[in-house]
Amino acid sequence: MSVSRRGLFGLAGAGVAVAGLGAAAGVLATGEPGGQPAGPVSVVPFRGQHQAGIVTPAQDRMHFVAFDVTTKDRAELVALLRAWTAAAERMTAGQEATEGGAVGGHPEAPPADTGEALDLAASALTLTIGFGPTLFDDRFGLAARRPEALIDLPRFPRDDLDPRRGGGDICVQACANDPQVAVHAIRNLARIGFGKVAVRWSQLGFGRTSSTSTSQATPRNLFGFKDGTNNLKAEDPAALAEHVWVTDGPEWMLGGTYLVARRIRMHIEIWDRTSLAEQEDIVGRAKGSGAPLGQRDEFDPVDPNVRGAGGVALVAEDSHVRLAAENLGGAKILRRGYNFTDGSDGFGHLDAGLFFVCFNRDSRTQFVPMQRALSSRDRMMEYLEHTGSGHFACPPGVAEGSFWGERLFG
Amino acid sequence: MSVSRRGLFGLAGAGVAVAGLGAAAGVLATGEPGGQPAGPVSVVPFRGQHQAGIVTPAQDRMHFVAFDVTTKDRAELVALLRAWTAAAERMTAGQEATEGGAVGGHPEAPPADTGEALDLAASALTLTIGFGPTLFDDRFGLAARRPEALIDLPRFPRDDLDPRRGGGDICVQACANDPQVAVHAIRNLARIGFGKVAVRWSQLGFGRTSSTSTSQATPRNLFGFKDGTNNLKAEDPAALAEHVWVTDGPEWMLGGTYLVARRIRMHIEIWDRTSLAEQEDIVGRAKGSGAPLGQRDEFDPVDPNVRGAGGVALVAEDSHVRLAAENLGGAKILRRGYNFTDGSDGFGHLDAGLFFVCFNRDSRTQFVPMQRALSSRDRMMEYLEHTGSGHFACPPGVAEGSFWGERLFG
């Protein structure tokens, strides 16, 4: 089944306006985010208690962007957030950014949609917004509303951050099963924001490395290993309430969450020259099955007490799986990362790795201690280079009649 | 239907060798390249009269790489081409680069497959090799075998080429319906070539902009227009024989073709601020339907005589569609390009555009005159910047028992 949701352009090319497709899109809805795995024609509801794109079953592709706000006018920024919300809701329903946007407007005006997604299905597009620490400086009167949890992330051991790949006043994460749909959405938000925001950095992720639903198989990262087996899942609302959704801090963030993005270059050429045994020791899992060392099945629990020849622990203390689990003090994070490749590095290697994205309720007690332990003790760090970083406060879901960030600016 | 072709890793994780899947892969074959549109589980035959990945119905995603050969030993290069051929044939069949590559080898040896495609289907992967002009210098004794048609491309007006995105001794174009399968293939070829070749540049293409089969709808480029409506198609072997397949020059190239790659940055933010009428004038087609101006259907022929108000030609002489068609002197090219986005440019804009790939029988009489006309007269050039360029001789298909480039080195 192939649903083209944006219109029938034999007519449109002759100048006939295109009918809105809101009704048709509704038919395709798959229920609340986190409900069903999202096929290519699925529509993920835009409005709800929480933003979509967090516990929504991870789509295959991602385009992430961070904007600098260039206007100094608070009212103009608020107007942009309203316009963005309207466009985002339409695009996630598989429609153009505005009614008849690409070809239905006045021929002497620039089109209000760029058109490259005209023939494509909704593809489970989600758009998730977050606000960075810099938005809370003195430009917009928001300093008093900055959540304490929205810290400037500390410098971690061996960080090698490129300032051109980090920070930003506002981020938008676009996820979809068709990359052109995700890129189209980001590009149209940038177009709508012309003169008010500028693209600071962006990242295309070609393949998901996380499952956020029990209905999804665990995918592999560019080290060839299954990643995030013990990830939080949409089907476990109690765990999400405990680890992901904000219940304290400023009122405007209740029901929201904190997004951490890290662009992690993987030195895959060096990794590829290490032995299978060494790779498995570093990860703490079997490469094929994904099972913890000493276990049979991917989802068997990690057992630090299993010992092999000579009484050596099979899952080493400094293995990635143990360090990640044991340094959260029982806390968990929701991972939602993507593999990337951005050409070559100029030194004969592919510039490839993991665009790590996680959501947590308080990065100070979840992401930060975990990353501190990993960055100082994880043997995998030898093969990694953190080149980009961002921290954003994602407000709760958008209620009917509301817009992105309304409670922050209200 | 979800076919995992690389093995069942519950067993493999416990150390059991994985059986080859050659037989199973055969079941999925869809016939000769150019036969059927390729679904996610399809296998495109590796061997045949011509290389796959040229008239094969254009897959959705691409990873293109250009290598510098770093060894000076001709025998070592030939051995690499043999090893690459064996791995390429296996990977296009949906297998690991070598038998039991990822987890079936000796644990103290580096795996012979990197593993990130273990659970993925063949995804219609094709791998297409080409040899660049620099391979024919004095290193390998090939100077006398350089085809006259394999020219150093001239500098075109307004070229702004980045040397880090052009040239190369050898290129490999990987196309697949799953980007992770394409990236995995290139990465494993680079791994196998360690110490003999180095990645010079690479490009990920997220969405196809060409149809190479009448069974495919015409996709849209990042200007929002249908692109390549009049492309050559697999179903027209007479036209392919006339415009694509080499019938003269050195014997080793008979049945081959010449590949031109151009990384074309599109200034989408400027384009997005031009009116619909202006955009359509520049292209010469309606944005919605893709029909030539003055016509109704996408596939209606361009008629330069149709005039509108005041007797002005509807399809302007300097429109893209007329310049491209009329400066080939009746010749055609087979386009096989992809949309790309590589983050941002550091000045508030997305770094996005078209990775143009075409195949032609002689670039001197096909691509070069066309590009010369476009680069000097096409009004679209205002919105374009050619930042990368490559020209490669793609030998004919690989016969049973033969390897990539055997006739060149034989």
mmCIF file with all atom_site columns, C-alpha atoms in Angstrom, chain A residues 69-173:
data_model
loop_
_atom_site.group_PDB
_atom_site.id
_atom_site.type_symbol
_atom_site.label_atom_id
_atom_site.label_alt_id
_atom_site.label_comp_id
_atom_site.label_asym_id
_atom_site.label_entity_id
_atom_site.label_seq_id
_atom_site.pdbx_PDB_ins_code
_atom_site.Cartn_x
_atom_site.Cartn_y
_atom_site.Cartn_z
_atom_site.occupancy
_atom_site.B_iso_or_equiv
_atom_site.pdbx_formal_charge
_atom_site.auth_seq_id
_atom_site.auth_comp_id
_atom_site.auth_asym_id
_atom_site.auth_atom_id
_atom_site.pdbx_PDB_model_num
ATOM 1   C CA . VAL A 1 69  ? 17.876 32.545 17.805 1.00 0.00 ? 69  VAL A CA 1
ATOM 2   C CA . THR A 1 70  ? 18.927 35.663 15.907 1.00 0.00 ? 70  THR A CA 1
ATOM 3   C CA . THR A 1 71  ? 15.966 37.905 16.620 1.00 0.00 ? 71  THR A CA 1
ATOM 4   C CA . LYS A 1 72  ? 16.113 39.876 19.860 1.00 0.00 ? 72  LYS A CA 1
ATOM 5   C CA . ASP A 1 73  ? 12.370 40.390 19.894 1.00 0.00 ? 73  ASP A CA 1
ATOM 6   C CA . ARG A 1 74  ? 10.536 38.119 22.303 1.00 0.00 ? 74  ARG A CA 1
ATOM 7   C CA . ALA A 1 75  ? 7.206  38.572 20.536 1.00 0.00 ? 75  ALA A CA 1
ATOM 8   C CA . GLU A 1 76  ? 8.768  37.596 17.242 1.00 0.00 ? 76  GLU A CA 1
ATOM 9   C CA . LEU A 1 77  ? 10.196 34.447 18.818 1.00 0.00 ? 77  LEU A CA 1
ATOM 10  C CA . VAL A 1 78  ? 6.817  33.538 20.287 1.00 0.00 ? 78  VAL A CA 1
ATOM 11  C CA . ALA A 1 79  ? 5.164  34.128 16.905 1.00 0.00 ? 79  ALA A CA 1
ATOM 12  C CA . LEU A 1 80  ? 7.734  31.826 15.333 1.00 0.00 ? 80  LEU A CA 1
ATOM 13  C CA . LEU A 1 81  ? 7.007  29.097 17.870 1.00 0.00 ? 81  LEU A CA 1
ATOM 14  C CA . ARG A 1 82  ? 3.308  29.395 17.012 1.00 0.00 ? 82  ARG A CA 1
ATOM 15  C CA . ALA A 1 83  ? 4.010  29.184 13.281 1.00 0.00 ? 83  ALA A CA 1
ATOM 16  C CA . TRP A 1 84  ? 6.382  26.268 13.797 1.00 0.00 ? 84  TRP A CA 1
ATOM 17  C CA . THR A 1 85  ? 3.788  24.375 15.818 1.00 0.00 ? 85  THR A CA 1
ATOM 18  C CA . ALA A 1 86  ? 1.178  24.723 13.099 1.00 0.00 ? 86  ALA A CA 1
ATOM 19  C CA . ALA A 1 87  ? 3.615  23.599 10.420 1.00 0.00 ? 87  ALA A CA 1
ATOM 20  C CA . ALA A 1 88  ? 4.945  20.748 12.555 1.00 0.00 ? 88  ALA A CA 1
ATOM 21  C CA . GLU A 1 89  ? 1.477  19.408 13.221 1.00 0.00 ? 89  GLU A CA 1
ATOM 22  C CA . ARG A 1 90  ? 0.645  19.480 9.529  1.00 0.00 ? 90  ARG A CA 1
ATOM 23  C CA . MET A 1 91  ? 3.908  17.866 8.426  1.00 0.00 ? 91  MET A CA 1
ATOM 24  C CA . THR A 1 92  ? 3.661  15.029 10.945 1.00 0.00 ? 92  THR A CA 1
ATOM 25  C CA . ALA A 1 93  ? 0.191  14.348 9.501  1.00 0.00 ? 93  ALA A CA 1
ATOM 26  C CA . GLY A 1 94  ? 1.804  13.979 6.092  1.00 0.00 ? 94  GLY A CA 1
ATOM 27  C CA . GLN A 1 95  ? 0.703  17.348 4.799  1.00 0.00 ? 95  GLN A CA 1
ATOM 28  C CA . GLU A 1 96  ? 2.564  20.302 3.418  1.00 0.00 ? 96  GLU A CA 1
ATOM 29  C CA . ALA A 1 97  ? 3.848  22.869 5.920  1.00 0.00 ? 97  ALA A CA 1
ATOM 30  C CA . THR A 1 98  ? 0.875  25.087 5.034  1.00 0.00 ? 98  THR A CA 1
ATOM 31  C CA . GLU A 1 99  ? -2.310 24.424 3.092  1.00 0.00 ? 99  GLU A CA 1
ATOM 32  C CA . GLY A 1 100 ? -1.433 24.181 -0.603 1.00 0.00 ? 100 GLY A CA 1
ATOM 33  C CA . GLY A 1 101 ? 2.051  25.282 0.320  1.00 0.00 ? 101 GLY A CA 1
ATOM 34  C CA . ALA A 1 102 ? 4.191  23.974 -2.500 1.00 0.00 ? 102 ALA A CA 1
ATOM 35  C CA . VAL A 1 103 ? 2.144  24.894 -5.554 1.00 0.00 ? 103 VAL A CA 1
ATOM 36  C CA . GLY A 1 104 ? -1.197 26.272 -4.363 1.00 0.00 ? 104 GLY A CA 1
ATOM 37  C CA . GLY A 1 105 ? -0.121 29.792 -3.454 1.00 0.00 ? 105 GLY A CA 1
ATOM 38  C CA . HIS A 1 106 ? 0.251  32.927 -5.561 1.00 0.00 ? 106 HIS A CA 1
ATOM 39  C CA . PRO A 1 107 ? 2.723  32.265 -8.375 1.00 0.00 ? 107 PRO A CA 1
ATOM 40  C CA . GLU A 1 108 ? 4.575  35.500 -7.643 1.00 0.00 ? 108 GLU A CA 1
ATOM 41  C CA . ALA A 1 109 ? 5.147  34.494 -4.006 1.00 0.00 ? 109 ALA A CA 1
ATOM 42  C CA . PRO A 1 110 ? 7.735  32.016 -2.724 1.00 0.00 ? 110 PRO A CA 1
ATOM 43  C CA . PRO A 1 111 ? 6.024  28.695 -2.051 1.00 0.00 ? 111 PRO A CA 1
ATOM 44  C CA . ALA A 1 112 ? 5.124  28.071 1.590  1.00 0.00 ? 112 ALA A CA 1
ATOM 45  C CA . ASP A 1 113 ? 6.377  24.500 1.357  1.00 0.00 ? 113 ASP A CA 1
ATOM 46  C CA . THR A 1 114 ? 9.555  23.453 -0.387 1.00 0.00 ? 114 THR A CA 1
ATOM 47  C CA . GLY A 1 115 ? 7.920  20.522 -2.155 1.00 0.00 ? 115 GLY A CA 1
ATOM 48  C CA . GLU A 1 116 ? 10.448 17.701 -1.956 1.00 0.00 ? 116 GLU A CA 1
ATOM 49  C CA . ALA A 1 117 ? 8.113  15.590 0.189  1.00 0.00 ? 117 ALA A CA 1
ATOM 50  C CA . LEU A 1 118 ? 5.038  16.104 -1.981 1.00 0.00 ? 118 LEU A CA 1
ATOM 51  C CA . ASP A 1 119 ? 4.734  12.506 -3.061 1.00 0.00 ? 119 ASP A CA 1
ATOM 52  C CA . LEU A 1 120 ? 5.931  10.888 0.142  1.00 0.00 ? 120 LEU A CA 1
ATOM 53  C CA . ALA A 1 121 ? 3.908  9.268  2.915  1.00 0.00 ? 121 ALA A CA 1
ATOM 54  C CA . ALA A 1 122 ? 3.829  10.568 6.492  1.00 0.00 ? 122 ALA A CA 1
ATOM 55  C CA . SER A 1 123 ? 6.503  7.987  7.322  1.00 0.00 ? 123 SER A CA 1
ATOM 56  C CA . ALA A 1 124 ? 5.831  8.227  11.076 1.00 0.00 ? 124 ALA A CA 1
ATOM 57  C CA . LEU A 1 125 ? 7.442  11.668 11.219 1.00 0.00 ? 125 LEU A CA 1
ATOM 58  C CA . THR A 1 126 ? 7.836  13.117 14.698 1.00 0.00 ? 126 THR A CA 1
ATOM 59  C CA . LEU A 1 127 ? 9.193  16.559 15.575 1.00 0.00 ? 127 LEU A CA 1
ATOM 60  C CA . THR A 1 128 ? 10.473 17.109 19.105 1.00 0.00 ? 128 THR A CA 1
ATOM 61  C CA . ILE A 1 129 ? 11.556 20.513 20.385 1.00 0.00 ? 129 ILE A CA 1
ATOM 62  C CA . GLY A 1 130 ? 14.001 21.368 23.142 1.00 0.00 ? 130 GLY A CA 1
ATOM 63  C CA . PHE A 1 131 ? 15.344 24.593 24.650 1.00 0.00 ? 131 PHE A CA 1
ATOM 64  C CA . GLY A 1 132 ? 19.075 24.994 25.333 1.00 0.00 ? 132 GLY A CA 1
ATOM 65  C CA . PRO A 1 133 ? 20.723 26.731 28.297 1.00 0.00 ? 133 PRO A CA 1
ATOM 66  C CA . THR A 1 134 ? 21.648 29.772 26.199 1.00 0.00 ? 134 THR A CA 1
ATOM 67  C CA . LEU A 1 135 ? 17.994 30.586 25.521 1.00 0.00 ? 135 LEU A CA 1
ATOM 68  C CA . PHE A 1 136 ? 17.755 31.516 29.205 1.00 0.00 ? 136 PHE A CA 1
ATOM 69  C CA . ASP A 1 137 ? 20.241 34.388 29.043 1.00 0.00 ? 137 ASP A CA 1
ATOM 70  C CA . ASP A 1 138 ? 19.032 37.995 29.237 1.00 0.00 ? 138 ASP A CA 1
ATOM 71  C CA . ARG A 1 139 ? 17.618 38.326 25.717 1.00 0.00 ? 139 ARG A CA 1
ATOM 72  C CA . PHE A 1 140 ? 14.084 37.118 26.287 1.00 0.00 ? 140 PHE A CA 1
ATOM 73  C CA . GLY A 1 141 ? 13.496 37.554 29.995 1.00 0.00 ? 141 GLY A CA 1
ATOM 74  C CA . LEU A 1 142 ? 13.702 33.823 30.622 1.00 0.00 ? 142 LEU A CA 1
ATOM 75  C CA . ALA A 1 143 ? 16.624 33.731 33.073 1.00 0.00 ? 143 ALA A CA 1
ATOM 76  C CA . ALA A 1 144 ? 14.397 33.086 36.085 1.00 0.00 ? 144 ALA A CA 1
ATOM 77  C CA . ARG A 1 145 ? 12.660 30.247 34.312 1.00 0.00 ? 145 ARG A CA 1
ATOM 78  C CA . ARG A 1 146 ? 15.754 28.242 33.560 1.00 0.00 ? 146 ARG A CA 1
ATOM 79  C CA . PRO A 1 147 ? 15.395 24.819 35.173 1.00 0.00 ? 147 PRO A CA 1
ATOM 80  C CA . GLU A 1 148 ? 18.175 23.961 37.603 1.00 0.00 ? 148 GLU A CA 1
ATOM 81  C CA . ALA A 1 149 ? 18.470 20.630 35.880 1.00 0.00 ? 149 ALA A CA 1
ATOM 82  C CA . LEU A 1 150 ? 19.301 22.351 32.573 1.00 0.00 ? 150 LEU A CA 1
ATOM 83  C CA . ILE A 1 151 ? 22.969 22.611 33.459 1.00 0.00 ? 151 ILE A CA 1
ATOM 84  C CA . ASP A 1 152 ? 25.826 23.466 31.199 1.00 0.00 ? 152 ASP A CA 1
ATOM 85  C CA . LEU A 1 153 ? 27.192 19.965 30.765 1.00 0.00 ? 153 LEU A CA 1
ATOM 86  C CA . PRO A 1 154 ? 30.578 19.509 32.438 1.00 0.00 ? 154 PRO A CA 1
ATOM 87  C CA . ARG A 1 155 ? 33.665 18.766 30.419 1.00 0.00 ? 155 ARG A CA 1
ATOM 88  C CA . PHE A 1 156 ? 34.209 15.013 30.457 1.00 0.00 ? 156 PHE A CA 1
ATOM 89  C CA . PRO A 1 157 ? 37.620 13.330 30.309 1.00 0.00 ? 157 PRO A CA 1
ATOM 90  C CA . ARG A 1 158 ? 38.803 12.992 26.697 1.00 0.00 ? 158 ARG A CA 1
ATOM 91  C CA . ASP A 1 159 ? 36.094 15.272 25.315 1.00 0.00 ? 159 ASP A CA 1
ATOM 92  C CA . ASP A 1 160 ? 37.215 16.732 22.007 1.00 0.00 ? 160 ASP A CA 1
ATOM 93  C CA . LEU A 1 161 ? 34.244 18.944 21.286 1.00 0.00 ? 161 LEU A CA 1
ATOM 94  C CA . ASP A 1 162 ? 33.952 20.944 18.090 1.00 0.00 ? 162 ASP A CA 1
ATOM 95  C CA . PRO A 1 163 ? 32.112 24.177 18.925 1.00 0.00 ? 163 PRO A CA 1
ATOM 96  C CA . ARG A 1 164 ? 30.522 24.048 15.460 1.00 0.00 ? 164 ARG A CA 1
ATOM 97  C CA . ARG A 1 165 ? 28.751 20.851 16.440 1.00 0.00 ? 165 ARG A CA 1
ATOM 98  C CA . GLY A 1 166 ? 27.377 21.751 19.833 1.00 0.00 ? 166 GLY A CA 1
ATOM 99  C CA . GLY A 1 167 ? 25.097 24.004 21.805 1.00 0.00 ? 167 GLY A CA 1
ATOM 100 C CA . GLY A 1 168 ? 22.190 25.953 20.401 1.00 0.00 ? 168 GLY A CA 1
ATOM 101 C CA . ASP A 1 169 ? 19.227 27.912 21.746 1.00 0.00 ? 169 ASP A CA 1
ATOM 102 C CA . ILE A 1 170 ? 16.618 25.537 20.332 1.00 0.00 ? 170 ILE A CA 1
ATOM 103 C CA . CYS A 1 171 ? 16.858 22.000 18.990 1.00 0.00 ? 171 CYS A CA 1
ATOM 104 C CA . VAL A 1 172 ? 14.428 20.055 16.861 1.00 0.00 ? 172 VAL A CA 1
ATOM 105 C CA . GLN A 1 173 ? 14.753 16.312 16.458 1.00 0.00 ? 173 GLN A CA 1
#
